[in-house]
Structure formats: C-alpha cells, structure tokens
Amino acid sequence: MSDPLAALQREHLQHLERYYAETLAALGYDGVLIYSGRPTLHFGDDQYASFCSYGHFQHWTGQSGLAHSWLLVQPGQPTRCFFHAPDDFWHLPPQLPDQAWTEHLEVAVVRDATPPRLGAGRFAVIGDVDRATAQALGVHAPGVECNPADLLAALDEGRLRKSAYEIACLNEANRMAMLGHRAAHEAFLAGGSELDIQLAYLQASRQRESELPYGNIVGIGPHAAVLHYQHYDSEPPRSRPSLLVDAGHRFRGYCADITRTWPGTDTDPLFADLIAGMHDIKQRLVAAVAPGIEFVALHERMHHLLGELLVASELVTGSAEMAVESGITRAFCPHGLGHLLGLQVHDVAGRQARDGTVLPPPAQYPALRLTRELETGMTVTIEPGLYVIPMLLEPLKASPVGREVNWTLVERLAPHGGIRSEDNVAVTSDSARNLTADFE
Ligand code: GLY
Ligand code: MN
Ligand code: MN
C-alpha cells in the first residue's frame, strides 16, 4: 500500500466502527445496510444525469461516483462492502483504488447489484431507497426500516467532527482548488470569457465538471451579484470591472468551497477598496473561530463588521448598529456567514442539536445553514459577502431607512456585481486552522 494517508484512514475507519456500534446499540439496531445510490435517466431519454454517491457511503469509502454498491455494518462483524463492477463492454467498470479502506473493510467486487442477504435481527437500510425500491432492488428482510429519522440524525451527527484523515482530505481538496483559482484569475487578466475562466479552472485543478462538488460560479461584472450564478458566457464582455469565482474540488469525497473576487480593467477604486475591506472582515472572522463560539453570534458579528465597512466607505450614513438593526446589511448580504463542509458542500447536521432536535435559524437570517455551537473537529466555511442585488436594494431605497444609503455610490458599484471572500476553516482544540490559507 503506497497511500500516504493509509494510517490516518485506518484510524478514521476504526473511529467509524466504534461510532456505528454505539449508535446502533443505542437505537436498538443489529445492523445497517447503506446504499451508494444509482444515477437517474433524463425523462424519456436513455442518458443519465451526473451522479454522486450517498454521503454515508462515502464516509467509509470516499467513493463519490460509485453506484449500485452496498455497505453492511453489523457491529461485531467485519464491515462488508459490495463494490459493484459489472461486466460491461460499453463502459469501463469501476476499479478498487489503492487505499487503506479496501483492506480494512471486507470488500467483495460484485458483478450484480443485488444487496447482501440480511440475517435475523433488526436492520435499517439507508440511502436513496424507499421500502418499495428496497424490495425491488432485492433487500429481503421483512421488518427492514428505510431511512429511520433517529438513525439518520445520529449518523449525520457522526459526520460533524472530522477525523485527522478527513481534515487531510479537505486540505488536499483546498490545495487543488487553489491551483484552479490562480489559473482562473490569470485567464481573466488575459481577457478570457466566463467559459474560458471555467475551463482554465478545471484544467489547472485537474477535474471534469461532473466531478465538482457544486457548479462553479464564475461571474464577471454584474453576474457577480447573482449568488449562485449558473451560466458561463462564451464571449468576453466589453467591460470587465470584476470577477467572482466560487469554485471547489473534491478529494476522496471531501469538498473544497472557495471564493475569490478580483478587480478587473475598468474597476472603480471604491470597489477595489471594498474587496480589501471584505478580505479584512474574513480574516477577522476566521480569527474568531474557536470551540464554544456560537455560529449565529459569529454571523451577527459579520453583519456588524459589514455595517462598519458600509459606514466607513460612506455607502451608509449613521452607525453600524443602525445599518444592522434596520436591515440595511441584510439587503447587501442575504446569505449566511458559512456552513459545515465535508462530504457535501453544505454538509449535514448544521441545523440540529446533539440530540438530533432541529435548531432553526433566526427569523431575520433564514438562509443561515449552521446554527450550532462550534466544536473541535467541525469544518466550516467563512464567507462574508457584499453585493448590489437590485431585487433587494430597490425595496430598501423605497423604504424610510433608504435615506441612510448613498445611492450614487451604490450605482457606481452596480457594474461590479459583488464581493465574496470564502475560506475553509477547521476548528481545532483551542482555535482554528485555515485550510485555504496554506495555499494562498
Ligand atoms: N458555493 C456555494 C456556497 O458557497 O455555499
Ligand atoms: Mn462557495
Ligand atoms: Mn460556501
């Protein structure tokens, strides 16, 4: 085994075995069968949509594109993986990677997708299956429970605190993503279109589009104000005042989610100053990440810092407090400060308490995806933003508090779209480690 991460992966798997054993025992299950999932066909067509394996399957294997496979976890017995590699002359069958999990687990490379027979006892099956599908796929166990909520909440909770192996994978995903970001910036400076920039990113980060953890956001000018802008213009625009790239990478299932905003050729100095201001806000928020910090409080701190920046830049008159309390900062930044990051870009368990009960976001911040206290091992994004989004600013302009905003400056900013600065941060035992800054 030539895998440098082998020892860490073995520790990760030993931890998973203990966690599953405790969880299954506590909830009264003898075992759980995890389905990796299967790609779906476009309606009325013979072409498949892109596919991503179920997160809990990836937690053991890191295989993000392996369909029709099963994992049987039965405490007291070796965990068994049924790795689907059919005889197929149309496609290249999946191959076992050179990684420690293939030796640590009991792996059977199987030609058909039939699940293993479950013995006597109480079993759950989890993944993209309901009872009828499970039976159709061949899960023959009379009392089998599909996706029971208490088990899913507990297993989601088990993905919250990352092992050293998982942090190493996230760090590597960051390294690769930052190669892409550098190339994207160069392609922009060279006059490339959004599509050219996206292709430069993919080439430098060595990945195909369907393997990305999410659709890369590549917005020049006003497109930078569309939070999840999904197109890539193939023609370079005449005016290039800014570029926002929110783009990631997946390494053994683990996702990077990084955003950078750069000035362009026709950039207003006010916008360039705001990029520097937002970078500074991100650095201060990253420095505040530590175990015991409430993420909602950190999100509120982002709004306060944003209020201070808006006042210092003369975009807003009055005080930072007023800008936050009146909703001005929310009109400039409608998304959350960040979210959990792991095998999913918006990772599971962000809005649940340790006991699985729901922790909803505050009413004024409905988009906030992480509402819990930070704990050692969590990995989060820190991504403050500032945008000119007409749909949000027009009602503000029409409201009484609109008098506090310098709309002439807002109009100067509008062609630049917006700014987001996003890093990936692991909570350590006493503070935090910025996984992105290693590759800046
Ligand atoms: N890339 C999506 C996000 O930042 O949450
Ligand atoms: Mn992002
Ligand atoms: Mn993000």
Short mmCIF file of C-alpha atoms and ligand atoms in Angstrom, two decimals:
data_model
loop_
_atom_site.label_atom_id
_atom_site.label_comp_id
_atom_site.label_asym_id
_atom_site.label_seq_id
_atom_site.Cartn_x
_atom_site.Cartn_y
_atom_site.Cartn_z
CA MET A 1 0.00 0.00 0.00
CA SER A 2 1.68 3.19 -1.20
CA ASP A 3 -1.02 5.52 0.11
CA PRO A 4 0.48 8.25 2.35
CA LEU A 5 -2.90 8.67 4.05
CA ALA A 6 -3.26 4.95 4.86
CA ALA A 7 -2.54 5.17 8.59
CA LEU A 8 -4.89 8.11 9.05
CA GLN A 9 -7.61 6.38 7.05
CA ARG A 10 -7.34 3.26 9.20
CA GLU A 11 -7.77 5.37 12.35
CA HIS A 12 -10.75 7.07 10.71
CA LEU A 13 -12.35 3.70 9.96
CA GLN A 14 -11.71 2.40 13.50
CA HIS A 15 -13.42 5.51 14.82
CA LEU A 16 -16.36 4.94 12.46
CA GLU A 17 -16.69 1.32 13.61
CA ARG A 18 -16.88 2.45 17.24
CA TYR A 19 -19.32 5.25 16.44
CA TYR A 20 -21.65 2.99 14.43
CA ALA A 21 -21.51 0.26 17.12
CA GLU A 22 -22.52 2.73 19.86
CA THR A 23 -25.19 4.37 17.73
CA LEU A 24 -26.79 1.16 16.52
CA ALA A 25 -26.77 -0.29 20.04
CA ALA A 26 -28.31 2.86 21.50
CA LEU A 27 -31.13 2.80 18.93
CA GLY A 28 -31.66 -0.95 19.08
CA TYR A 29 -30.46 -1.99 15.62
CA ASP A 30 -28.42 -5.07 14.80
CA GLY A 31 -27.05 -3.52 11.66
CA VAL A 32 -27.45 -1.03 8.86
CA LEU A 33 -27.24 -1.51 5.11
CA ILE A 34 -26.02 1.58 3.24
CA TYR A 35 -26.86 2.01 -0.43
CA SER A 36 -24.49 4.09 -2.54
CA GLY A 37 -27.32 5.06 -4.91
CA ARG A 38 -27.75 4.99 -8.66
CA PRO A 39 -27.85 7.56 -11.44
CA THR A 40 -31.21 8.59 -12.85
CA LEU A 41 -32.20 8.78 -16.51
CA HIS A 42 -33.41 12.02 -18.05
CA PHE A 43 -37.13 11.60 -18.57
CA GLY A 44 -37.96 9.82 -21.82
CA ASP A 45 -34.29 9.54 -22.69
CA ASP A 46 -31.50 6.99 -22.44
CA GLN A 47 -28.96 9.46 -21.00
CA TYR A 48 -28.05 9.57 -17.32
CA ALA A 49 -27.77 12.66 -15.13
CA SER A 50 -24.47 13.08 -13.29
CA PHE A 51 -24.34 11.11 -10.08
CA CYS A 52 -22.92 11.44 -6.59
CA SER A 53 -22.86 8.58 -4.07
CA TYR A 54 -24.69 8.87 -0.76
CA GLY A 55 -22.70 10.75 1.88
CA HIS A 56 -22.82 7.96 4.48
CA PHE A 57 -21.47 5.51 1.91
CA GLN A 58 -18.66 7.94 1.11
CA HIS A 59 -17.90 8.33 4.82
CA TRP A 60 -16.46 4.79 4.80
CA THR A 61 -15.09 4.60 1.28
CA GLY A 62 -14.54 8.11 -0.10
CA GLN A 63 -16.04 6.84 -3.35
CA SER A 64 -18.13 9.72 -4.68
CA GLY A 65 -19.06 8.20 -8.03
CA LEU A 66 -19.68 4.54 -7.20
CA ALA A 67 -23.24 3.44 -7.98
CA HIS A 68 -25.21 0.25 -7.19
CA SER A 69 -22.92 -0.66 -4.28
CA TRP A 70 -23.73 -1.62 -0.70
CA LEU A 71 -22.09 -1.47 2.68
CA LEU A 72 -23.25 -3.68 5.52
CA VAL A 73 -22.30 -2.50 9.00
CA GLN A 74 -23.00 -5.08 11.67
CA PRO A 75 -21.15 -4.46 14.92
CA GLY A 76 -19.09 -7.45 15.99
CA GLN A 77 -18.55 -8.48 12.38
CA PRO A 78 -16.26 -7.01 9.72
CA THR A 79 -17.91 -4.21 7.77
CA ARG A 80 -18.58 -5.54 4.28
CA CYS A 81 -18.54 -3.54 1.08
CA PHE A 82 -20.18 -4.93 -2.06
CA PHE A 83 -18.34 -2.95 -4.72
CA HIS A 84 -20.31 -3.04 -7.96
CA ALA A 85 -18.15 -3.64 -11.02
CA PRO A 86 -20.34 -5.21 -13.68
CA ASP A 87 -19.14 -6.99 -16.81
CA ASP A 88 -19.72 -4.20 -19.34
CA PHE A 89 -18.18 -3.68 -22.75
CA TRP A 90 -19.87 -0.26 -23.12
CA HIS A 91 -18.16 1.21 -20.07
CA LEU A 92 -15.03 0.71 -18.05
CA PRO A 93 -16.07 -1.00 -14.80
CA PRO A 94 -15.04 0.78 -11.56
CA GLN A 95 -11.74 -0.34 -10.09
CA LEU A 96 -10.78 -0.63 -6.45
CA PRO A 97 -8.44 2.21 -5.50
CA ASP A 98 -5.12 1.71 -3.75
CA GLN A 99 -6.41 2.94 -0.40
CA ALA A 100 -6.46 1.51 3.11
CA TRP A 101 -10.23 1.08 3.26
CA THR A 102 -10.09 -1.68 0.64
CA GLU A 103 -8.01 -3.79 3.05
CA HIS A 104 -9.59 -2.64 6.29
CA LEU A 105 -13.13 -3.49 5.19
CA GLU A 106 -14.15 -6.85 3.79
CA VAL A 107 -14.59 -5.92 0.16
CA ALA A 108 -16.29 -8.09 -2.44
CA VAL A 109 -16.12 -6.89 -6.03
CA VAL A 110 -19.51 -7.97 -7.38
CA ARG A 111 -20.94 -8.16 -10.88
CA ASP A 112 -24.57 -7.72 -9.93
CA ALA A 113 -26.17 -5.04 -7.82
CA THR A 114 -28.19 -7.30 -5.57
CA PRO A 115 -27.75 -6.38 -1.90
CA PRO A 116 -26.39 -8.90 0.57
CA ARG A 117 -28.87 -11.07 2.44
CA LEU A 118 -29.60 -9.76 5.91
CA GLY A 119 -29.72 -12.32 8.71
CA ALA A 120 -32.10 -12.37 11.62
CA GLY A 121 -32.37 -9.17 13.61
CA ARG A 122 -33.43 -5.55 13.31
CA PHE A 123 -31.90 -3.80 10.30
CA ALA A 124 -32.20 -0.39 8.71
CA VAL A 125 -31.42 0.39 5.12
CA ILE A 126 -30.34 3.95 4.38
CA GLY A 127 -29.76 5.81 1.14
CA ASP A 128 -31.85 6.68 -1.89
CA VAL A 129 -34.41 3.91 -1.31
CA ASP A 130 -37.94 3.70 -0.02
CA ARG A 131 -39.47 0.41 1.06
CA ALA A 132 -40.76 -0.48 -2.43
CA THR A 133 -37.44 0.36 -4.10
CA ALA A 134 -35.51 -1.56 -1.46
CA GLN A 135 -37.62 -4.62 -2.14
CA ALA A 136 -37.34 -4.15 -5.89
CA LEU A 137 -33.56 -3.94 -5.51
CA GLY A 138 -33.65 -7.20 -3.58
CA VAL A 139 -33.50 -6.21 0.08
CA HIS A 140 -35.28 -9.20 1.57
CA ALA A 141 -35.78 -8.70 5.25
CA PRO A 142 -39.38 -8.47 6.40
CA GLY A 143 -39.04 -5.78 9.08
CA VAL A 144 -36.32 -3.69 7.44
CA GLU A 145 -36.72 0.05 8.14
CA CYS A 146 -35.90 2.55 5.41
CA ASN A 147 -34.12 5.75 6.41
CA PRO A 148 -35.36 5.91 10.01
CA ALA A 149 -35.13 9.53 11.16
CA ASP A 150 -33.47 8.85 14.52
CA LEU A 151 -30.71 6.77 12.95
CA LEU A 152 -30.11 9.30 10.16
CA ALA A 153 -29.86 12.16 12.68
CA ALA A 154 -27.36 10.18 14.74
CA LEU A 155 -25.26 9.21 11.71
CA ASP A 156 -25.35 12.80 10.44
CA GLU A 157 -24.08 13.83 13.87
CA GLY A 158 -21.23 11.37 13.38
CA ARG A 159 -20.08 13.34 10.32
CA LEU A 160 -19.85 16.58 12.24
CA ARG A 161 -16.45 16.30 13.94
CA LYS A 162 -13.88 15.46 11.31
CA SER A 163 -11.09 12.97 11.91
CA ALA A 164 -7.47 13.82 11.15
CA TYR A 165 -7.91 11.82 7.92
CA GLU A 166 -10.88 13.92 6.88
CA ILE A 167 -9.05 17.18 7.62
CA ALA A 168 -6.13 15.94 5.50
CA CYS A 169 -8.55 15.23 2.63
CA LEU A 170 -10.20 18.64 2.97
CA ASN A 171 -6.76 20.25 2.98
CA GLU A 172 -5.82 18.45 -0.23
CA ALA A 173 -9.12 19.50 -1.84
CA ASN A 174 -8.19 23.08 -0.92
CA ARG A 175 -4.73 22.71 -2.45
CA MET A 176 -6.17 21.55 -5.75
CA ALA A 177 -8.93 24.16 -5.77
CA MET A 178 -6.42 26.96 -5.21
CA LEU A 179 -4.46 25.81 -8.29
CA GLY A 180 -7.71 26.37 -10.17
CA HIS A 181 -8.35 29.78 -8.63
CA ARG A 182 -4.89 31.00 -9.63
CA ALA A 183 -5.44 29.86 -13.21
CA ALA A 184 -8.93 31.40 -13.27
CA HIS A 185 -7.52 34.76 -12.25
CA GLU A 186 -4.83 34.56 -14.92
CA ALA A 187 -7.42 33.67 -17.59
CA PHE A 188 -9.48 36.72 -16.54
CA LEU A 189 -6.45 39.02 -16.73
CA ALA A 190 -5.67 37.59 -20.17
CA GLY A 191 -9.12 38.70 -21.39
CA GLY A 192 -10.94 35.38 -21.20
CA SER A 193 -14.70 34.91 -21.10
CA GLU A 194 -16.51 33.26 -18.19
CA LEU A 195 -16.31 29.98 -20.10
CA ASP A 196 -12.57 30.41 -20.71
CA ILE A 197 -12.11 31.06 -16.99
CA GLN A 198 -14.12 27.99 -16.04
CA LEU A 199 -12.10 25.82 -18.44
CA ALA A 200 -8.82 27.24 -17.08
CA TYR A 201 -10.02 26.41 -13.57
CA LEU A 202 -10.91 22.84 -14.48
CA GLN A 203 -7.65 22.30 -16.32
CA ALA A 204 -5.43 23.59 -13.52
CA SER A 205 -7.37 21.80 -10.77
CA ARG A 206 -7.39 18.57 -12.78
CA GLN A 207 -11.08 17.71 -12.71
CA ARG A 208 -14.01 17.31 -15.03
CA GLU A 209 -17.12 19.40 -14.49
CA SER A 210 -19.31 16.49 -13.36
CA GLU A 211 -16.88 15.72 -10.51
CA LEU A 212 -17.11 19.18 -8.95
CA PRO A 213 -18.76 19.36 -5.53
CA TYR A 214 -21.10 22.06 -6.91
CA GLY A 215 -21.46 24.04 -10.12
CA ASN A 216 -18.64 26.57 -10.18
CA ILE A 217 -19.79 30.18 -10.04
CA VAL A 218 -17.82 32.33 -12.48
CA GLY A 219 -19.29 35.82 -12.73
CA ILE A 220 -17.80 38.82 -14.50
CA GLY A 221 -19.25 42.23 -13.55
CA PRO A 222 -22.98 42.23 -12.64
CA HIS A 223 -23.06 38.43 -12.75
CA ALA A 224 -21.04 38.50 -9.52
CA ALA A 225 -24.23 39.73 -7.79
CA VAL A 226 -26.12 36.51 -8.66
CA LEU A 227 -25.39 34.37 -5.63
CA HIS A 228 -25.49 31.02 -7.44
CA TYR A 229 -24.90 32.30 -10.98
CA GLN A 230 -25.04 29.21 -13.17
CA HIS A 231 -24.02 30.24 -16.72
CA TYR A 232 -20.69 30.69 -18.45
CA ASP A 233 -20.81 33.34 -21.17
CA SER A 234 -18.66 32.15 -24.03
CA GLU A 235 -17.91 35.68 -25.31
CA PRO A 236 -15.70 38.03 -23.28
CA PRO A 237 -17.73 41.09 -22.18
CA ARG A 238 -16.61 44.55 -23.30
CA SER A 239 -16.43 45.77 -19.73
CA ARG A 240 -14.53 43.71 -17.14
CA PRO A 241 -14.69 45.57 -13.83
CA SER A 242 -14.64 42.48 -11.59
CA LEU A 243 -14.55 38.71 -11.40
CA LEU A 244 -16.06 36.49 -8.71
CA VAL A 245 -15.12 32.81 -8.75
CA ASP A 246 -16.72 30.43 -6.23
CA ALA A 247 -15.27 27.06 -7.14
CA GLY A 248 -14.32 23.84 -5.44
CA HIS A 249 -12.72 20.46 -5.66
CA ARG A 250 -13.43 17.00 -4.33
CA PHE A 251 -10.72 14.78 -2.90
CA ARG A 252 -11.80 11.28 -1.82
CA GLY A 253 -15.27 12.69 -1.43
CA TYR A 254 -14.28 15.73 0.64
CA CYS A 255 -15.16 19.14 -0.75
CA ALA A 256 -13.40 22.46 -1.01
CA ASP A 257 -15.63 25.54 -1.38
CA ILE A 258 -13.57 28.68 -2.00
CA THR A 259 -14.46 32.12 -3.34
CA ARG A 260 -12.23 34.90 -4.56
CA THR A 261 -13.16 38.28 -6.03
CA TRP A 262 -10.71 40.27 -8.13
CA PRO A 263 -10.73 43.75 -9.63
CA GLY A 264 -10.56 43.98 -13.42
CA THR A 265 -9.66 46.55 -16.02
CA ASP A 266 -12.38 49.18 -15.50
CA THR A 267 -12.62 48.95 -11.75
CA ASP A 268 -13.87 51.79 -9.59
CA PRO A 269 -11.34 52.43 -6.78
CA LEU A 270 -14.25 52.24 -4.32
CA PHE A 271 -14.83 48.62 -5.36
CA ALA A 272 -11.14 47.77 -5.03
CA ASP A 273 -11.17 49.25 -1.51
CA LEU A 274 -14.24 47.20 -0.65
CA ILE A 275 -12.50 43.99 -1.82
CA ALA A 276 -9.70 44.80 0.64
CA GLY A 277 -12.27 45.59 3.33
CA MET A 278 -14.11 42.30 2.81
CA HIS A 279 -10.83 40.38 2.91
CA ASP A 280 -10.07 42.02 6.24
CA ILE A 281 -13.55 41.12 7.57
CA LYS A 282 -12.99 37.49 6.55
CA GLN A 283 -9.62 37.39 8.30
CA ARG A 284 -11.13 38.77 11.49
CA LEU A 285 -13.98 36.26 11.41
CA VAL A 286 -11.61 33.35 10.74
CA ALA A 287 -9.50 34.51 13.70
CA ALA A 288 -12.63 34.39 15.88
CA VAL A 289 -13.40 30.73 15.05
CA ALA A 290 -12.88 28.52 18.11
CA PRO A 291 -14.67 25.78 20.04
CA GLY A 292 -17.53 27.16 22.13
CA ILE A 293 -18.35 30.02 19.74
CA GLU A 294 -21.99 30.20 18.65
CA PHE A 295 -22.04 30.38 14.85
CA VAL A 296 -25.18 32.55 14.93
CA ALA A 297 -23.23 35.08 17.03
CA LEU A 298 -20.36 34.98 14.52
CA HIS A 299 -22.84 35.56 11.71
CA GLU A 300 -24.19 38.57 13.62
CA ARG A 301 -20.62 39.80 14.00
CA MET A 302 -20.24 39.61 10.21
CA HIS A 303 -23.25 41.91 9.88
CA HIS A 304 -21.74 44.32 12.40
CA LEU A 305 -18.39 44.38 10.54
CA LEU A 306 -20.25 44.84 7.27
CA GLY A 307 -22.14 47.74 8.81
CA GLU A 308 -18.84 49.32 9.86
CA LEU A 309 -17.41 48.89 6.35
CA LEU A 310 -20.52 50.39 4.73
CA VAL A 311 -20.29 53.41 7.05
CA ALA A 312 -16.51 53.80 6.62
CA SER A 313 -16.96 53.70 2.81
CA GLU A 314 -19.73 56.32 3.04
CA LEU A 315 -22.19 53.95 1.42
CA VAL A 316 -24.27 54.35 4.56
CA THR A 317 -24.66 57.31 6.88
CA GLY A 318 -25.31 56.84 10.59
CA SER A 319 -23.93 53.99 12.64
CA ALA A 320 -23.05 50.34 12.02
CA GLU A 321 -25.66 49.38 14.67
CA MET A 322 -28.35 51.23 12.74
CA ALA A 323 -27.26 49.55 9.49
CA VAL A 324 -27.64 46.11 11.10
CA GLU A 325 -30.84 46.75 13.04
CA SER A 326 -32.65 48.43 10.16
CA GLY A 327 -31.90 45.54 7.79
CA ILE A 328 -29.55 47.52 5.52
CA THR A 329 -26.72 44.99 5.92
CA ARG A 330 -29.12 42.12 5.10
CA ALA A 331 -30.04 43.83 1.82
CA PHE A 332 -26.34 43.95 0.93
CA CYS A 333 -25.66 40.38 2.13
CA PRO A 334 -28.64 38.00 2.15
CA HIS A 335 -26.73 34.74 2.68
CA GLY A 336 -25.28 33.17 5.79
CA LEU A 337 -21.73 33.60 7.08
CA GLY A 338 -20.99 29.98 6.21
CA HIS A 339 -21.90 26.35 6.62
CA LEU A 340 -20.47 22.98 7.56
CA LEU A 341 -18.21 21.45 4.94
CA GLY A 342 -17.34 17.79 4.41
CA LEU A 343 -18.57 15.06 2.11
CA GLN A 344 -21.25 17.51 0.99
CA VAL A 345 -20.50 21.11 0.26
CA HIS A 346 -23.36 22.09 2.58
CA ASP A 347 -22.66 19.28 4.98
CA VAL A 348 -25.22 17.56 7.18
CA ALA A 349 -26.16 18.37 10.79
CA GLY A 350 -25.71 22.14 10.60
CA ARG A 351 -29.16 22.84 11.98
CA GLN A 352 -29.53 20.10 14.55
CA ALA A 353 -28.58 19.86 18.22
CA ARG A 354 -26.51 16.96 19.59
CA ASP A 355 -29.70 15.07 20.40
CA GLY A 356 -30.99 15.47 16.84
CA THR A 357 -33.58 18.16 17.58
CA VAL A 358 -33.87 20.92 15.00
CA LEU A 359 -32.11 24.26 15.56
CA PRO A 360 -33.80 26.65 13.12
CA PRO A 361 -32.04 29.84 12.00
CA PRO A 362 -33.14 33.17 13.48
CA ALA A 363 -36.18 34.59 11.62
CA GLN A 364 -34.18 37.50 10.15
CA TYR A 365 -31.45 35.16 8.81
CA PRO A 366 -33.41 32.33 7.11
CA ALA A 367 -30.50 31.40 4.81
CA LEU A 368 -28.10 30.58 7.65
CA ARG A 369 -27.21 26.88 7.32
CA LEU A 370 -25.24 26.49 10.54
CA THR A 371 -26.94 27.35 13.82
CA ARG A 372 -24.95 25.41 16.38
CA GLU A 373 -22.03 25.99 18.67
CA LEU A 374 -18.64 25.35 17.11
CA GLU A 375 -16.83 22.22 18.32
CA THR A 376 -13.34 20.86 17.80
CA GLY A 377 -13.23 18.95 14.51
CA MET A 378 -16.01 20.83 12.75
CA THR A 379 -15.03 22.26 9.38
CA VAL A 380 -16.84 25.35 8.22
CA THR A 381 -16.73 27.95 5.51
CA ILE A 382 -16.32 31.61 6.40
CA GLU A 383 -17.71 33.62 3.51
CA PRO A 384 -18.75 37.21 4.13
CA GLY A 385 -20.27 38.95 1.12
CA LEU A 386 -21.36 42.35 -0.13
CA TYR A 387 -23.49 42.65 -3.28
CA VAL A 388 -25.54 45.05 -5.32
CA ILE A 389 -28.67 42.94 -5.86
CA PRO A 390 -31.38 45.17 -7.39
CA MET A 391 -34.19 42.91 -6.18
CA LEU A 392 -33.13 43.55 -2.58
CA LEU A 393 -31.91 47.15 -2.83
CA GLU A 394 -34.93 48.61 -4.64
CA PRO A 395 -37.31 47.93 -1.71
CA LEU A 396 -34.67 49.36 0.63
CA LYS A 397 -34.46 52.51 -1.49
CA ALA A 398 -38.24 52.89 -1.32
CA SER A 399 -38.33 52.48 2.47
CA PRO A 400 -37.73 55.27 5.04
CA VAL A 401 -34.34 53.87 6.01
CA GLY A 402 -33.32 54.14 2.34
CA ARG A 403 -32.39 57.75 3.17
CA GLU A 404 -29.36 56.42 5.03
CA VAL A 405 -27.86 54.89 1.85
CA ASN A 406 -25.73 56.80 -0.64
CA TRP A 407 -27.42 55.61 -3.84
CA THR A 408 -24.94 57.43 -6.08
CA LEU A 409 -22.16 55.23 -4.69
CA VAL A 410 -24.39 52.13 -4.99
CA GLU A 411 -24.85 52.93 -8.68
CA ARG A 412 -21.08 53.21 -9.10
CA LEU A 413 -20.73 49.74 -7.56
CA ALA A 414 -23.53 48.04 -9.50
CA PRO A 415 -21.48 47.15 -12.63
CA HIS A 416 -19.08 45.20 -10.38
CA GLY A 417 -21.84 42.93 -9.04
CA GLY A 418 -20.46 42.00 -5.68
CA ILE A 419 -17.75 40.58 -3.48
CA ARG A 420 -17.43 37.30 -1.63
CA SER A 421 -14.33 36.02 0.11
CA GLU A 422 -14.62 32.41 1.26
CA ASP A 423 -12.14 30.16 3.07
CA ASN A 424 -12.44 26.69 4.61
CA VAL A 425 -11.65 26.50 8.30
CA ALA A 426 -11.19 23.57 10.68
CA VAL A 427 -11.99 24.15 14.34
CA THR A 428 -9.05 22.94 16.46
CA SER A 429 -8.94 22.22 20.20
CA ASP A 430 -8.28 25.87 21.05
CA SER A 431 -8.79 27.95 17.89
CA ALA A 432 -8.90 27.22 14.16
CA ARG A 433 -6.81 26.26 11.17
CA ASN A 434 -7.48 27.97 7.85
CA LEU A 435 -7.18 25.13 5.30
CA THR A 436 -7.27 27.56 2.38
CA ALA A 437 -4.60 29.97 3.61
CA ASP A 438 -1.98 27.17 3.34
CA PHE A 439 -2.16 27.62 -0.46
CA GLU A 440 -2.68 31.37 -0.84
N1 GLY B 1 -20.55 27.52 -3.24
C1 GLY B 1 -21.76 27.62 -2.51
C2 GLY B 1 -21.55 28.19 -1.20
O1 GLY B 1 -20.62 28.94 -1.00
O2 GLY B 1 -22.23 27.89 -0.27
MN MN B 2 -18.84 28.87 -2.15
MN MN B 3 -19.88 28.09 0.87
#
